[in-house]
PDB file of C-alpha atoms in Angstrom:
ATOM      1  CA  UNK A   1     -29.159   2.029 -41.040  1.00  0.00           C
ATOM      2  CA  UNK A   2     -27.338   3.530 -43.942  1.00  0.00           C
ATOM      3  CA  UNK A   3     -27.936   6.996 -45.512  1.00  0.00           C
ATOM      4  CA  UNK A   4     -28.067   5.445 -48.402  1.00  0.00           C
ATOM      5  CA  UNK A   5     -31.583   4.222 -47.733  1.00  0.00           C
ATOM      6  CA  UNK A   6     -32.546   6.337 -45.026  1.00  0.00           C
ATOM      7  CA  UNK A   7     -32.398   9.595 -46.653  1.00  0.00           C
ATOM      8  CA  UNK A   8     -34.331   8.330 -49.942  1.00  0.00           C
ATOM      9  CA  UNK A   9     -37.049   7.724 -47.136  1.00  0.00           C
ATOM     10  CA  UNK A  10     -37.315  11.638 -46.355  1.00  0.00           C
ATOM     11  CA  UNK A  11     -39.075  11.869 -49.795  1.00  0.00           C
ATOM     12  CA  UNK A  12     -41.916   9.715 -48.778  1.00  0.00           C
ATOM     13  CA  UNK A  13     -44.863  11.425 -47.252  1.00  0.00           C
ATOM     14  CA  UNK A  14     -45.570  10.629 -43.655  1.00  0.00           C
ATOM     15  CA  UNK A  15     -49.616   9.411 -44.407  1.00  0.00           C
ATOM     16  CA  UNK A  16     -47.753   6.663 -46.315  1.00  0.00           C
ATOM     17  CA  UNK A  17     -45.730   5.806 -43.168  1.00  0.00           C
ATOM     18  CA  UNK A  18     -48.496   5.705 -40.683  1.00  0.00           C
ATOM     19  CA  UNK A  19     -49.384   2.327 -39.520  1.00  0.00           C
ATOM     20  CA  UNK A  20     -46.963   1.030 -42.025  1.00  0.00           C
ATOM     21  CA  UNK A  21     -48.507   1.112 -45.073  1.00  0.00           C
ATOM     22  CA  UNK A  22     -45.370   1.567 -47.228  1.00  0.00           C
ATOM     23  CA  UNK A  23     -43.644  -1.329 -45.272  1.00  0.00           C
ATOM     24  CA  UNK A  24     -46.518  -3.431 -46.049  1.00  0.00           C
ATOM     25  CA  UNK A  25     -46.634  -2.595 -49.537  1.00  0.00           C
ATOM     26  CA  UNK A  26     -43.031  -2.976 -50.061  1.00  0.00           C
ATOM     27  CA  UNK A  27     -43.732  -7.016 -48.364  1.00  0.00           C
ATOM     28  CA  UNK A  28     -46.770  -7.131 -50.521  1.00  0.00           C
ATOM     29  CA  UNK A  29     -44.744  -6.713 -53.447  1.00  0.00           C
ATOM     30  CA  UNK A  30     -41.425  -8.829 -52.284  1.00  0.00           C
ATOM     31  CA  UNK A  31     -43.772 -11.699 -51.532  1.00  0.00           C
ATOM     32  CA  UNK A  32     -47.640 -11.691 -51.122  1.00  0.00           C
ATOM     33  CA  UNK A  33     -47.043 -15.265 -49.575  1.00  0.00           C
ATOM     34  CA  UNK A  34     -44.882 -13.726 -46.876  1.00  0.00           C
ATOM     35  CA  UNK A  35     -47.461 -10.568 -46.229  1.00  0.00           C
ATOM     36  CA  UNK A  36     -50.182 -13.098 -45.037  1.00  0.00           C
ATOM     37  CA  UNK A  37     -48.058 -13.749 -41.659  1.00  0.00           C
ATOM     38  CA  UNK A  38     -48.802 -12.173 -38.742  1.00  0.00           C
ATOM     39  CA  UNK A  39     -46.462  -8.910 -38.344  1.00  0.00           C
ATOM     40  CA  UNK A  40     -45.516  -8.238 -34.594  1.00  0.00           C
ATOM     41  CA  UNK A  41     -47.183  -5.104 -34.993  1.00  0.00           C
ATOM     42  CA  UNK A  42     -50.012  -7.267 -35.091  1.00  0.00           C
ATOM     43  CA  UNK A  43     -51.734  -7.392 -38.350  1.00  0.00           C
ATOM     44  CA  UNK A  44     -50.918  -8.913 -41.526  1.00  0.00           C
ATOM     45  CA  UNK A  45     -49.837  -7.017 -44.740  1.00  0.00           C
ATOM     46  CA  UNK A  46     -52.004  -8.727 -47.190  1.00  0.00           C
ATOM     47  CA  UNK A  47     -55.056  -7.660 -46.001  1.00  0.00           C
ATOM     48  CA  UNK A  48     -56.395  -3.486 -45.642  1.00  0.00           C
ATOM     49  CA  UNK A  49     -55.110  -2.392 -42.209  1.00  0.00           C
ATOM     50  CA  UNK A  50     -58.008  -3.082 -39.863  1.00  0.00           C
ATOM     51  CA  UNK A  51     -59.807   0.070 -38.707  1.00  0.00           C
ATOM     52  CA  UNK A  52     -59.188  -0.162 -35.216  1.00  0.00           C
ATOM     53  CA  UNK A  53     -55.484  -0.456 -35.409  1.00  0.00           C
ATOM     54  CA  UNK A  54     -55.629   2.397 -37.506  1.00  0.00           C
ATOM     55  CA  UNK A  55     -57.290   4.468 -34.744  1.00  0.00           C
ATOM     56  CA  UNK A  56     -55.466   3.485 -31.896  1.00  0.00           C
ATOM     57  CA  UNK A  57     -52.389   4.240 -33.877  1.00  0.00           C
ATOM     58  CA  UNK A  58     -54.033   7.535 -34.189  1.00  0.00           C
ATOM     59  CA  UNK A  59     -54.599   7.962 -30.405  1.00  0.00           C
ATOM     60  CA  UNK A  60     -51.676   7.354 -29.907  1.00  0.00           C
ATOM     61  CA  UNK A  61     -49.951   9.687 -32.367  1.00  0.00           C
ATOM     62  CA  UNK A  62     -51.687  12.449 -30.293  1.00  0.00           C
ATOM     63  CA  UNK A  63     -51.025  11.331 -26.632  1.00  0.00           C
ATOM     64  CA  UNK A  64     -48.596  13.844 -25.188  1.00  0.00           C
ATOM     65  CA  UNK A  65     -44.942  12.847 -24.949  1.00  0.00           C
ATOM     66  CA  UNK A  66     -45.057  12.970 -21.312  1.00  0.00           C
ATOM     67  CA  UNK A  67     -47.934  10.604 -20.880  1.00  0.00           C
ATOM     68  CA  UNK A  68     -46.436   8.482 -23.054  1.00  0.00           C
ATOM     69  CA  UNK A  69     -43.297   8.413 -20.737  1.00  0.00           C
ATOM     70  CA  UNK A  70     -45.247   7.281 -17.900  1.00  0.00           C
ATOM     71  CA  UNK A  71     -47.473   4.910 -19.406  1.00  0.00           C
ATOM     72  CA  UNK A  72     -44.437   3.111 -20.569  1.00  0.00           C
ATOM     73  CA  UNK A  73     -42.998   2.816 -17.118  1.00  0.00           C
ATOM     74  CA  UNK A  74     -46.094   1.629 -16.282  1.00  0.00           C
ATOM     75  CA  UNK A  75     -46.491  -1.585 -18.827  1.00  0.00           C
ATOM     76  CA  UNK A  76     -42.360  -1.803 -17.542  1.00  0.00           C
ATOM     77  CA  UNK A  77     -43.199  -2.455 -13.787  1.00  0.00           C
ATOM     78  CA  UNK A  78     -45.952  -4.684 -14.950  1.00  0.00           C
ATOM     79  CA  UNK A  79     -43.831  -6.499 -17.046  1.00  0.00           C
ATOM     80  CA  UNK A  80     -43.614 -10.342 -15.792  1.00  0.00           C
ATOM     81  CA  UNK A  81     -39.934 -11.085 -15.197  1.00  0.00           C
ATOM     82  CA  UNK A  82     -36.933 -11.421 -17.378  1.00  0.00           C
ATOM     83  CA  UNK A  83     -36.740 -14.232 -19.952  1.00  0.00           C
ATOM     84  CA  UNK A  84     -33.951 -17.017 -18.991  1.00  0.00           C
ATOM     85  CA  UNK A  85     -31.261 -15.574 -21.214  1.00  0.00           C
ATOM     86  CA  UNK A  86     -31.692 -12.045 -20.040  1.00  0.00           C
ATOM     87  CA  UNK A  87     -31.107 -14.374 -16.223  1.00  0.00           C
ATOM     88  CA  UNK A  88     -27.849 -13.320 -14.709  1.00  0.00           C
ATOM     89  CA  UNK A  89     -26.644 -17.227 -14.756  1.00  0.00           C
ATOM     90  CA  UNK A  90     -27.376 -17.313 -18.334  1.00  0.00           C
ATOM     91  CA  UNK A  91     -25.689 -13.854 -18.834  1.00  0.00           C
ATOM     92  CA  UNK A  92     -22.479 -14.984 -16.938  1.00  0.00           C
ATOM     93  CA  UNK A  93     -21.628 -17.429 -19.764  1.00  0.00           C
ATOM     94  CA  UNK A  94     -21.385 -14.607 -22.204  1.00  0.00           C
ATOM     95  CA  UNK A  95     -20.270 -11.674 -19.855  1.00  0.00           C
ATOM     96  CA  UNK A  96     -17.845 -10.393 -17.086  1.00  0.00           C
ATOM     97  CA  UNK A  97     -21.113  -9.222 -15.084  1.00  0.00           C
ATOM     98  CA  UNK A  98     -18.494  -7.510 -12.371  1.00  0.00           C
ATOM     99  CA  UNK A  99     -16.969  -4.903 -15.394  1.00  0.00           C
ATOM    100  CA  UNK A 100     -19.453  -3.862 -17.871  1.00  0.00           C
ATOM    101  CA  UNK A 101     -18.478  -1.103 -20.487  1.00  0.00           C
ATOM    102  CA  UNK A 102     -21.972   0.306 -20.695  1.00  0.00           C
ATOM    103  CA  UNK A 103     -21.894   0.829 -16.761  1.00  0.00           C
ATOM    104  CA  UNK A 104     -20.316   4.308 -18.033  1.00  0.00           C
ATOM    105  CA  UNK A 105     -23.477   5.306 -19.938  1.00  0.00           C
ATOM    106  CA  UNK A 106     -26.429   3.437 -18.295  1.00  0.00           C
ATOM    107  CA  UNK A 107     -26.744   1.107 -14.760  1.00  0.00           C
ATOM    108  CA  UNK A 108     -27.683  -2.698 -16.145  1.00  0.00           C
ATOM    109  CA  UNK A 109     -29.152  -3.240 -12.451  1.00  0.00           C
ATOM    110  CA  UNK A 110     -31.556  -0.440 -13.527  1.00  0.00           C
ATOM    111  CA  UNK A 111     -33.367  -1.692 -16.660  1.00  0.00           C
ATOM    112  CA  UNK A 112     -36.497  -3.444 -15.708  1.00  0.00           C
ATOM    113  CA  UNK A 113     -37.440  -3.853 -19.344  1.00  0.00           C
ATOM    114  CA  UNK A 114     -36.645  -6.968 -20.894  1.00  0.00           C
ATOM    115  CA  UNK A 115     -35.730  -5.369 -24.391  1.00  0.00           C
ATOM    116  CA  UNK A 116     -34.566  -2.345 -23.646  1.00  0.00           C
ATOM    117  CA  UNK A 117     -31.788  -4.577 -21.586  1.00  0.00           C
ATOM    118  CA  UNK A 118     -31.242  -7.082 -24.334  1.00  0.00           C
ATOM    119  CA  UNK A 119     -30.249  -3.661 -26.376  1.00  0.00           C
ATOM    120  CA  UNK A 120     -27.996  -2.748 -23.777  1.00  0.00           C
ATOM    121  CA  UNK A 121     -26.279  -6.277 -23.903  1.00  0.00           C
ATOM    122  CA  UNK A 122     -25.979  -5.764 -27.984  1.00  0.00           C
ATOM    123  CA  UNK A 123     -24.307  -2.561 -26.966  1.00  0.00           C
ATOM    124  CA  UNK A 124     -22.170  -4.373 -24.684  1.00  0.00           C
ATOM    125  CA  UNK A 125     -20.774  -6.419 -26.818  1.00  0.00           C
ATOM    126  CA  UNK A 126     -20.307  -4.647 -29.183  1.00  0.00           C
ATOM    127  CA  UNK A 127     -17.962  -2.119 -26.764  1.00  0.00           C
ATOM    128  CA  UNK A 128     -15.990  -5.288 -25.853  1.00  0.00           C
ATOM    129  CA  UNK A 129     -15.571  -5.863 -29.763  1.00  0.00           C
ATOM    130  CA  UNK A 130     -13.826  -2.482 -29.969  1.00  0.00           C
ATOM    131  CA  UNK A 131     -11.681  -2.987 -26.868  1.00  0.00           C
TER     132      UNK A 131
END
């Protein structure tokens, strides 16, 4: 993310942000062809944003931080496994799993969530880059 087109962003109001309507219209307008896929927020951007994503979203903007905390630990333990690449035989072909540079900010063993652990990875190599 560069300030370059982050802090442009600060001008837009934050209605027009909600359940993505600027993203959308900025697909819309880069491709209608392209807006008619499914999004992985779940919804397409070539049709209105369906009502009921549009209140959940707004539940959700109101559910205190804390809950929110806990009910994503929650979905985490319920979470079914790692994918085969996030596997520690998989990961030994692209890592030294005995010295990790992120052990000094987070513990890998930890990390129950499959993307919040591919992240950590990125951020792994990424350290080794620099070294």
């Amino acid at each position: 993310m560069e300030s370059r087109f982050v802090y442009p962003s600060f001008d837009i109001p934050i209605q027009y942000k909600y359940c993505g309507r600027v993203h959308a219209a900025l697909i819309r307008k880069a491709s209608p062809s392209l807006a008619r896929y499914q999004s992985d927020y779940g919804i397409n951007f070539a049709d209105p944003i369906p009502a009921a994503y549009r209140a959940k979203q707004l539940l959700h903007r109101h559910i205190p931080l804390a809950l929110r905390l806990l009910a994503r630990r929650r979905r985490a333990r319920k979470a079914a496994g790692k994918p085969y690449y996030l596997g520690d035989d998989y990961l030994a072909s692209a890592f030294e799993l005995n010295s990790k540079a992120i052990e000094e900010f987070v513990d890998p063993g930890e990390i129950n969530d499959p993307e919040v652990l591919s992240r950590a990875l990125s951020v792994e190599l990424f350290l080794k880059h620099l070294r």
